[in-house]
Amino acid sequence: MTSPSRTMSNAAVYLGLAVGAVITLVPFGLGLLTSFTSARQFNTESPLSLPSPPTLANYTGLADAGFGRALVVTALMTAVILLGQLVFSVLAAYAFARLEFPGRDALFWVYVATLMVPATVTVVPLYLMMAETGLRNTFWALVLPFMFGSPYAIFLLREYFRTIPNDLIRAARVDGASTLDVIVHVVLPASRPILVTLGLITVVTQWNNFMWPLVITSGSQWRVVTVATAGLQSRYDGQWTLVMAATTVAIVPLIVAFVALGRHIVSSIVVTGLK
Amino acid sequence: MTAKSHAARGGDTVVLKPKFSTVFAATLALIFAVLMVAAVLLGHTGGSGGRTVVTVRLWDEQVAAAYRQSFEEFSREHPDIEVRVNVVAYKSYFDTLRTDVAGGGADDVFWLSNAYFAGYADNGRLLDIGQTLGPGTARAWDRSVVTQFTRNGVLWGVPQLTDAGIAVYFNADLLDQAGIGLEELLRLRWSPGNGDTLRGLLARLTVDADGNPAGTPGFDPGRIRQWGYNAANDLQGIYLDYIGSAGGAFQDGDRFAFDNAAAQQAFQYLVGLINDDHVAPPASDTNDNGDFSRNQFLSGRMALFQSGTYNLAAIADQARFRWGVAMLPAGPTGRVSVTNGIAAAGNSATAHPDAVREVLAWMGSPQGNRYLGVSGTAVPAVIAAQPAYFSYWAARGVDVTPFFKVLDGPHIPAPGGPGFAAGYQAFKPIFDEMFLGRRSVADSLAAAQSAANAAAER
């Protein structure tokens, strides 16, 4: 039987969580409602008014503003970077975790140290590189800086790979497995949770990337969702109803991905926690 | 299992089965190839058919639609030139333009506003319009815009749009409720001393939740349901015009020079309207929300809204009350308005100078420029193309003459110079504090001018 003090303490905890949930979720709800509100109603009534009547005009307005293309560009960019980052990060992390070569550890820590460098520091040299090679405002400019692995991914994978029992790898080697065989048959199956987690982090990071696409592209051809959303605001009008429709559309794929793959994130946390 | 051992075990039959890891790697490569093909297809813009392609960059989607129609007609007359319109959002327009011009990737023609063109002109990034199109061409264009884009005796852009002057939108229903006639509105005068009629009228138009007008016993400034006016930290719509109407200056050449007695009077008056008289929304609502006052007006909660033609379409489309436009209040030295314009500048690094010259000539011609006025969203800067704009609004029953009549008198120059953007970023936070009433006007102007000039010189 639960004691009264424990009941009170549980109630307090749940109350705190409820308040936190409300603070977190209300902005999303407000954004969703605003996306169904006409511009006229939004400008002439309280921003908290319910849409009356609800309208899809903001969503059709997105189509007119070329938002569909921005979605396709962003999805394609994210897919390419995801594939590239996973492939190259896995290869690099395995090398740092399991291969022996001179300067391995020093090289690893130098690479990880680049995590401390703010992205804004590398924007200018990267831009100049793209401009000099004629890649400015192209799809390659969006993906090349990010598709060859990331220090964060390599660090995370390297630590995870080191927890895989060496006996498994030695057994595979005895069977005649090459390095690629070991990675494909032993390491990757054992690393599913962390790979899914990294994949989700990469997808979210690249989907929400704003500064680099803003700098390296111009116009509507290679605009991504973040830049397209910001571009909905004109010089003299915030166009908030359109912006809310855009953010609603932009967030749906991320929510779907998280719901579909969330359990893998939990299991990766559990596994690393037990270790 | 390797292909070799499998073949060996197969006896007479040799079956080469690829390793799983090979298949895995090949699958990844195939997925990557498919994604690359998709990217190439997405990037396919269609060939130019051997024509010269000229790109034009601007920030307004509605005007871009008008330009596309204009350039269709242009291409019929110039079948060897194709013009492509590139719309870049205003928020990032000047940041990305700067990087693109520096990186050699800017469009052949791009829009510039007065506040941002000087740096490009000084660094030789723009075409000299007089040399490109001929010295007499400017006579066909709005004089104020030509002046704005003339620097060191050279015109650096083809005027495209003018904002005309600033006027006052009024809610006729609220004026009727307060017993205020149009004649009274037209005689409005602001003054730091005697002769002021604006404050009293605004007090009658400002009402709290219990219906008490401002300045009457029982008026609660914490519960205002109707504002009289939109005094605020608004450069173009409000304080530049007040500075001009007080006989002051905002800039002296490229230097910020708003720390002067007349400008102090103007700012003191505006801050007083907000924080002492409570006839305008608090600066906490308006400092960082440029739409706030307009939306208060549209929702029928503000009687007078001083602004430019850039809000005309929104008000005409969304106002649910009777409204009109009147001249802005006169100040100690009369009615003085700012006027702003936009020009199309030629990129001096363009690979197609002859085609760009043709396009610029078209954009500066009545045939090319009139498309921008037919939908009423913008005032063409080519004088012969302006009737389209007036016709549109006349057909809708809106008298837009106050925006233009105010320019018959003196103007205050629109701000600019190569350091304007940096200077603006430096003085805006200080002005925010001033309008909030947290800092005295005299201190604020002195500090802001010093900070702005220091930032502009960097």
XYZ file of C-alpha atoms in Angstrom, chain B residues 251-423:
173
model
C 22.654 61.665 -41.855
C 25.280 64.060 -43.117
C 26.627 62.398 -46.236
C 27.497 58.882 -45.156
C 27.847 59.739 -41.463
C 25.047 59.387 -38.955
C 24.123 62.834 -37.635
C 20.848 62.390 -35.752
C 22.189 63.797 -32.507
C 20.914 67.295 -33.157
C 18.418 69.554 -31.397
C 15.601 69.175 -33.936
C 15.888 65.379 -34.042
C 15.916 65.363 -30.240
C 12.646 67.257 -30.247
C 11.157 64.788 -32.700
C 12.183 61.719 -30.718
C 11.135 63.312 -27.431
C 7.694 63.944 -28.898
C 7.334 60.358 -30.137
C 8.547 58.810 -26.891
C 6.103 61.063 -25.047
C 3.193 59.833 -27.159
C 4.031 56.260 -26.178
C 5.094 56.483 -22.554
C 3.416 59.648 -21.233
C 0.225 60.043 -23.262
C -0.237 56.287 -23.878
C -1.822 56.926 -27.262
C 0.465 54.459 -29.034
C 1.278 50.825 -28.165
C 4.188 50.255 -25.806
C 7.573 49.787 -27.405
C 7.764 46.342 -25.823
C 5.120 45.314 -28.398
C 6.467 47.206 -31.384
C 10.285 47.169 -31.094
C 10.721 43.666 -32.436
C 7.434 43.082 -34.222
C 7.117 45.125 -37.386
C 3.609 43.763 -38.018
C 2.150 44.682 -34.628
C 0.788 48.160 -35.373
C -0.481 47.183 -38.804
C -2.345 44.227 -37.286
C -3.790 46.429 -34.554
C -5.074 48.738 -37.289
C -6.465 45.844 -39.313
C -8.277 44.476 -36.283
C -9.930 47.840 -35.734
C -7.933 48.586 -32.596
C -5.964 51.529 -33.933
C -7.482 54.678 -35.392
C -4.516 56.165 -37.281
C -1.741 54.134 -38.854
C 1.118 56.109 -40.411
C 2.881 54.092 -43.077
C 3.705 53.807 -46.751
C 2.334 52.272 -49.931
C 3.998 49.001 -48.972
C 1.084 48.294 -46.612
C -1.649 49.475 -48.970
C -2.419 46.098 -50.537
C -2.630 44.336 -47.159
C -4.978 46.979 -45.760
C -7.147 47.034 -48.875
C -7.465 43.242 -48.783
C -7.925 42.706 -45.068
C -9.551 45.753 -43.457
C -13.141 45.078 -42.439
C -14.027 48.716 -41.785
C -14.298 51.960 -43.741
C -10.858 53.443 -44.160
C -8.988 56.081 -46.104
C -5.632 57.791 -46.512
C -4.733 61.314 -45.362
C -1.599 63.401 -45.442
C 0.741 62.941 -42.520
C 0.738 65.525 -39.709
C 2.735 68.696 -40.324
C 5.624 69.478 -38.022
C 7.374 72.704 -37.005
C 8.838 73.009 -40.504
C 5.891 71.538 -42.386
C 5.155 68.117 -43.844
C 8.358 66.310 -44.663
C 8.406 62.698 -45.755
C 11.068 60.207 -46.598
C 10.820 58.373 -49.868
C 12.543 55.168 -50.743
C 13.155 53.418 -53.971
C 14.513 50.236 -55.495
C 16.790 50.054 -58.482
C 17.995 47.274 -60.730
C 21.766 47.313 -60.792
C 23.930 45.713 -63.449
C 26.691 43.406 -62.245
C 29.971 44.805 -63.549
C 31.360 41.245 -63.657
C 28.616 39.954 -65.919
C 29.646 37.647 -68.730
C 26.970 39.138 -71.006
C 27.366 42.937 -70.950
C 25.481 43.514 -74.213
C 22.521 41.398 -73.177
C 22.485 43.004 -69.738
C 22.387 46.430 -71.377
C 19.317 45.374 -73.362
C 17.610 44.002 -70.266
C 18.350 47.113 -68.206
C 17.046 49.329 -70.996
C 13.826 47.295 -71.013
C 13.462 47.454 -67.266
C 13.837 51.234 -67.419
C 11.315 51.670 -70.221
C 7.592 52.333 -69.806
C 6.738 49.070 -71.628
C 8.931 47.029 -69.321
C 8.241 48.820 -66.066
C 4.439 49.164 -66.350
C 3.863 45.504 -65.469
C 5.003 46.296 -61.908
C 2.121 48.734 -61.422
C -0.851 46.980 -63.013
C -1.593 44.847 -59.935
C -1.262 47.803 -57.593
C 1.376 46.220 -55.399
C 4.157 48.631 -56.264
C 4.661 52.080 -57.744
C 6.715 51.987 -60.953
C 9.677 54.338 -60.936
C 9.400 54.995 -64.667
C 7.180 58.069 -64.721
C 5.309 57.088 -67.880
C 4.462 53.698 -66.322
C 2.937 55.126 -63.134
C -0.621 55.682 -64.461
C -1.162 51.903 -64.334
C -0.757 52.045 -60.567
C -3.110 54.994 -60.131
C -5.686 53.383 -62.411
C -5.646 50.210 -60.378
C -6.364 51.943 -57.092
C -8.839 54.356 -58.622
C -10.783 51.348 -59.866
C -10.825 50.057 -56.289
C -12.015 53.395 -54.962
C -8.827 54.210 -53.055
C -7.334 57.698 -53.250
C -3.549 57.277 -53.136
C -2.704 60.928 -53.806
C -1.618 61.687 -50.189
C 1.369 59.380 -50.711
C 2.472 61.474 -53.672
C 1.274 64.960 -52.754
C 3.541 64.987 -49.709
C 6.518 64.731 -52.068
C 5.658 68.076 -53.625
C 7.278 69.587 -50.550
C 10.721 68.990 -49.044
C 11.912 65.440 -48.429
C 14.270 63.943 -45.940
C 16.784 61.732 -47.753
C 16.484 57.997 -47.293
C 19.454 56.746 -45.266
C 22.303 54.899 -46.922
C 26.034 54.735 -47.320
C 28.444 51.807 -47.244
C 28.311 51.594 -43.471
C 24.575 51.959 -43.048
C 23.807 48.296 -42.374
C 26.469 48.018 -39.685
C 25.490 51.368 -38.223
